[in-house]
Short mmCIF file of C-alpha atoms in Angstrom, two decimals:
data_model
loop_
_atom_site.label_atom_id
_atom_site.label_comp_id
_atom_site.label_asym_id
_atom_site.label_seq_id
_atom_site.Cartn_x
_atom_site.Cartn_y
_atom_site.Cartn_z
CA UNK A 3 -76.11 -0.15 73.81
CA UNK A 4 -75.42 -2.56 71.03
CA UNK A 5 -72.74 -5.09 71.43
CA UNK A 6 -70.13 -4.89 68.40
CA UNK A 7 -68.67 -8.23 68.99
CA UNK A 8 -72.03 -10.03 68.35
CA UNK A 9 -72.40 -8.26 64.81
CA UNK A 10 -71.06 -10.27 61.70
CA UNK A 11 -68.24 -8.96 59.65
CA UNK A 12 -70.28 -8.55 56.44
CA UNK A 13 -73.97 -8.06 56.35
CA UNK A 14 -75.74 -10.94 54.87
CA UNK A 15 -76.68 -10.56 51.11
CA UNK A 16 -79.37 -12.46 49.40
CA UNK A 17 -78.08 -15.17 47.17
CA UNK A 18 -74.55 -15.18 48.57
CA UNK A 19 -75.05 -18.58 50.19
CA UNK A 20 -71.61 -20.39 48.94
CA UNK A 21 -72.16 -23.32 51.42
CA UNK A 22 -75.31 -24.34 49.51
CA UNK A 23 -74.61 -27.69 47.53
CA UNK A 24 -75.56 -27.79 43.74
CA UNK A 25 -78.05 -30.42 42.82
CA UNK A 26 -77.55 -32.76 39.98
CA UNK A 27 -79.84 -30.85 37.84
CA UNK A 28 -77.87 -27.58 38.22
CA UNK A 29 -74.48 -29.33 37.44
CA UNK A 30 -76.08 -30.89 34.18
CA UNK A 31 -77.30 -27.47 33.22
CA UNK A 32 -73.88 -26.03 33.78
CA UNK A 33 -72.11 -28.56 31.75
CA UNK A 34 -74.64 -28.04 29.03
CA UNK A 35 -74.02 -24.32 28.95
CA UNK A 36 -70.18 -24.89 28.82
CA UNK A 37 -70.45 -27.58 26.06
CA UNK A 38 -72.69 -25.06 24.12
CA UNK A 39 -70.09 -22.17 24.57
CA UNK A 40 -67.29 -24.54 23.20
CA UNK A 41 -69.39 -25.41 20.13
CA UNK A 42 -70.09 -21.74 19.42
CA UNK A 43 -66.46 -20.95 19.69
CA UNK A 44 -65.37 -23.69 17.44
CA UNK A 45 -68.02 -22.53 14.72
CA UNK A 46 -66.58 -19.06 14.66
CA UNK A 47 -64.89 -18.08 11.23
CA UNK A 48 -61.20 -17.99 10.88
CA UNK A 49 -61.06 -14.30 10.41
CA UNK A 50 -62.02 -14.02 14.03
CA UNK A 51 -58.84 -15.83 14.95
CA UNK A 52 -56.06 -13.83 16.93
CA UNK A 53 -53.40 -11.96 14.70
CA UNK A 54 -50.27 -13.86 14.09
CA UNK A 55 -46.92 -12.30 13.18
CA UNK A 56 -45.48 -13.52 9.85
CA UNK A 57 -42.45 -15.70 9.75
CA UNK A 58 -39.25 -13.75 8.91
CA UNK A 59 -36.46 -15.12 6.74
CA UNK A 60 -33.21 -14.73 8.81
CA UNK A 61 -31.07 -15.57 5.65
CA UNK A 62 -28.04 -17.70 5.84
CA UNK A 63 -27.04 -18.61 9.53
CA UNK A 64 -23.41 -19.18 10.03
CA UNK A 65 -22.41 -23.00 10.36
CA UNK A 66 -21.76 -24.04 13.80
CA UNK A 67 -18.45 -25.77 14.80
CA UNK A 68 -20.29 -28.84 16.22
CA UNK A 69 -22.76 -31.37 15.08
CA UNK A 70 -25.06 -33.49 17.06
CA UNK A 71 -25.99 -37.03 16.16
CA UNK A 72 -28.46 -38.29 18.78
CA UNK A 73 -26.71 -37.88 22.15
CA UNK A 74 -23.10 -37.51 20.55
CA UNK A 75 -21.84 -34.12 19.72
CA UNK A 76 -18.71 -33.75 17.62
CA UNK A 77 -16.62 -30.70 16.67
CA UNK A 78 -15.67 -30.01 13.07
CA UNK A 79 -12.04 -29.32 12.95
CA UNK A 80 -12.11 -27.93 9.48
CA UNK A 81 -14.15 -24.95 10.58
CA UNK A 82 -11.96 -24.05 13.66
CA UNK A 83 -9.42 -22.30 11.62
CA UNK A 84 -9.34 -20.51 8.37
CA UNK A 85 -8.27 -22.39 5.31
CA UNK A 86 -4.98 -20.57 5.02
CA UNK A 87 -3.88 -21.17 8.65
CA UNK A 88 -5.10 -24.71 8.45
CA UNK A 89 -3.01 -25.46 5.24
CA UNK A 90 0.08 -23.93 7.07
CA UNK A 91 -0.72 -26.08 10.03
CA UNK A 92 -0.89 -29.35 8.12
CA UNK A 93 2.04 -28.36 5.73
CA UNK A 94 5.76 -28.45 6.19
CA UNK A 95 7.03 -25.52 7.97
CA UNK A 96 10.42 -23.94 6.85
CA UNK A 97 12.53 -23.06 9.92
CA UNK A 98 14.85 -20.30 9.37
CA UNK A 99 18.24 -19.59 10.93
CA UNK A 100 17.60 -16.43 13.01
CA UNK A 101 21.35 -15.40 12.58
CA UNK A 102 20.94 -15.62 8.80
CA UNK A 103 17.55 -13.84 8.92
CA UNK A 104 18.95 -10.92 10.89
CA UNK A 105 21.92 -10.74 8.40
CA UNK A 106 19.65 -10.78 5.63
CA UNK A 107 17.46 -8.08 7.08
CA UNK A 108 20.73 -5.94 7.55
CA UNK A 109 21.92 -6.26 4.01
CA UNK A 110 18.34 -5.32 2.83
CA UNK A 111 18.43 -2.30 4.95
CA UNK A 112 21.91 -1.46 3.48
CA UNK A 113 20.60 -1.80 0.04
CA UNK A 114 18.86 1.36 -0.04
CA UNK A 115 19.25 4.81 1.42
CA UNK A 116 16.14 4.78 3.51
CA UNK A 117 12.73 6.23 3.29
CA UNK A 118 14.02 9.72 4.11
CA UNK A 119 15.98 9.47 0.86
CA UNK A 120 13.16 8.02 -1.21
CA UNK A 121 14.67 4.45 -1.02
CA UNK A 122 17.47 5.36 -3.46
CA UNK A 123 19.26 2.02 -4.29
CA UNK A 124 22.83 1.43 -4.05
CA UNK A 125 25.01 2.56 -7.03
CA UNK A 126 25.39 -0.09 -9.59
CA UNK A 127 28.70 1.09 -11.12
CA UNK A 128 29.09 0.54 -14.88
CA UNK A 129 31.99 2.00 -17.03
CA UNK A 130 29.57 4.44 -18.73
CA UNK A 131 28.13 5.55 -15.32
CA UNK A 132 31.77 6.11 -13.99
CA UNK A 133 32.61 8.37 -16.82
CA UNK A 134 29.46 10.31 -16.47
CA UNK A 135 30.21 10.94 -12.94
CA UNK A 136 33.85 11.93 -13.55
CA UNK A 137 32.26 14.39 -16.29
CA UNK A 138 29.94 16.07 -13.80
CA UNK A 139 32.80 16.50 -11.43
CA UNK A 140 34.62 18.54 -14.30
CA UNK A 141 31.54 20.32 -15.39
CA UNK A 142 33.31 23.71 -14.72
CA UNK A 143 35.60 22.95 -17.50
CA UNK A 144 32.72 22.42 -19.96
CA UNK A 145 31.21 25.87 -19.22
CA UNK A 146 33.96 28.18 -17.80
CA UNK A 147 31.57 31.06 -17.52
CA UNK A 148 29.42 29.24 -15.11
CA UNK A 149 30.45 28.71 -11.53
CA UNK A 150 29.51 25.65 -9.75
CA UNK A 151 29.90 24.90 -6.02
CA UNK A 152 32.78 22.44 -5.26
CA UNK A 153 31.81 19.13 -3.88
CA UNK A 154 32.87 18.02 -0.57
CA UNK A 155 32.99 14.43 -1.34
CA UNK A 156 36.54 13.01 -1.86
CA UNK A 157 35.03 10.00 -3.86
CA UNK A 158 33.71 10.50 -7.42
CA UNK A 159 31.19 7.73 -6.87
CA UNK A 160 28.21 8.30 -4.54
CA UNK A 161 27.04 5.31 -2.34
CA UNK A 162 23.62 5.65 -3.40
CA UNK A 163 22.28 7.04 -6.77
CA UNK A 164 19.85 6.42 -9.69
CA UNK A 165 19.79 7.53 -13.27
CA UNK A 166 16.65 8.77 -14.63
CA UNK A 167 15.33 10.35 -17.84
CA UNK A 168 13.77 13.94 -17.92
CA UNK A 169 10.30 13.85 -19.67
CA UNK A 170 9.11 16.94 -21.28
CA UNK A 171 5.78 18.24 -20.05
CA UNK A 172 2.74 18.83 -22.57
CA UNK A 173 2.98 22.57 -21.93
CA UNK A 174 6.71 22.85 -22.91
CA UNK A 175 7.40 24.37 -26.14
CA UNK A 176 9.00 22.39 -29.05
CA UNK A 177 11.91 24.69 -29.27
CA UNK A 178 12.95 24.00 -25.76
CA UNK A 179 13.28 20.33 -26.33
CA UNK A 180 16.15 18.42 -27.68
CA UNK A 181 15.73 16.82 -31.15
CA UNK A 182 15.73 12.99 -31.25
CA UNK A 183 18.75 12.80 -33.54
CA UNK A 184 20.77 15.00 -31.05
CA UNK A 185 19.97 12.89 -28.08
CA UNK A 186 22.45 10.19 -26.75
CA UNK A 187 22.49 7.49 -24.08
CA UNK A 188 25.30 9.25 -21.95
CA UNK A 189 26.53 12.65 -21.04
CA UNK A 190 29.97 11.90 -22.52
CA UNK A 191 28.32 11.05 -25.95
CA UNK A 192 26.48 14.21 -25.80
CA UNK A 193 29.66 16.27 -25.13
CA UNK A 194 31.62 14.61 -27.85
CA UNK A 195 28.79 15.31 -30.30
CA UNK A 196 28.88 19.03 -29.24
CA UNK A 197 32.61 18.98 -29.61
CA UNK A 198 32.37 17.74 -33.16
CA UNK A 199 30.32 20.64 -34.01
CA UNK A 200 32.04 23.40 -32.09
CA UNK A 201 35.82 22.25 -32.07
CA UNK A 202 36.29 24.33 -28.91
CA UNK A 203 38.08 21.91 -26.90
CA UNK A 204 40.38 21.18 -29.69
CA UNK A 205 41.47 24.64 -30.29
CA UNK A 206 41.85 25.16 -26.67
CA UNK A 207 44.12 22.12 -26.51
CA UNK A 208 46.16 23.43 -29.49
CA UNK A 209 46.59 26.76 -27.64
CA UNK A 210 47.64 24.95 -24.36
CA UNK A 211 50.26 22.84 -26.27
CA UNK A 212 51.56 25.96 -28.05
CA UNK A 213 52.13 27.89 -24.83
CA UNK A 214 53.80 24.96 -23.14
CA UNK A 215 56.11 24.38 -26.12
CA UNK A 216 57.02 28.19 -26.57
CA UNK A 217 60.96 28.75 -26.21
CA UNK A 218 61.69 25.20 -26.61
CA UNK A 219 63.59 23.53 -29.36
CA UNK A 220 60.59 21.86 -31.07
CA UNK A 221 58.85 25.50 -31.05
CA UNK A 222 62.02 27.02 -32.51
CA UNK A 223 62.02 24.43 -35.43
CA UNK A 224 58.50 24.85 -36.18
CA UNK A 225 59.00 28.57 -36.29
CA UNK A 226 61.94 28.21 -38.72
CA UNK A 227 59.87 26.05 -40.88
CA UNK A 228 57.11 28.66 -41.04
CA UNK A 229 59.60 31.32 -41.87
CA UNK A 230 61.08 29.16 -44.78
CA UNK A 231 57.49 28.90 -46.20
CA UNK A 232 56.94 32.54 -45.87
CA UNK A 233 54.20 32.23 -43.39
CA UNK A 234 55.77 34.13 -40.52
CA UNK A 235 57.60 37.52 -41.17
CA UNK A 236 59.74 39.36 -39.01
CA UNK A 237 58.52 42.87 -37.66
#
């Protein structure tokens, strides 16, 4: 029976004697071989060199807030804030009274009718506008054959209003437009111009005066004068 404890862990191999010391001649040979390999590597052409990545241009790099000179680092205060904010910080600040500011905001809010009403401005009353508004309220007199809805407002002047000009569209026919010579600045001027042509209100006024004075002394005298002149005949 073979004793396993007496056997070596690895079988001995030829030329694997690592405990053998190198002689001076062997050391010189190894050094000569290493020097030869180094010379051969240095004499290789540049094309055999390893591939290198090209350098990329990163463009403009943002300036930093700090600059270092030796061992001292300083912050650049001009770059900490935008120029606009820096000018406000270095300039004179106007302090507004909060009560007056609130009052001013309230007045600005009352100056228009609000966004729901297209920010109509407060009425800037002028004599011409007042006459136009009164004429609009009596528009049923201008055209008795047309019926208008009565206004619920007790005041003739609206709190917010704006006067505009109607511009004819390019598709509207010329006969539907008002001639320039017949156009006027206000509604009152247009009504008076139409009255000069038609005379409707003048005749209506005379009929009203005649009916009111009928049966009175002045009416009787005018009737006698007409009879004397032969303009009125008895039936």
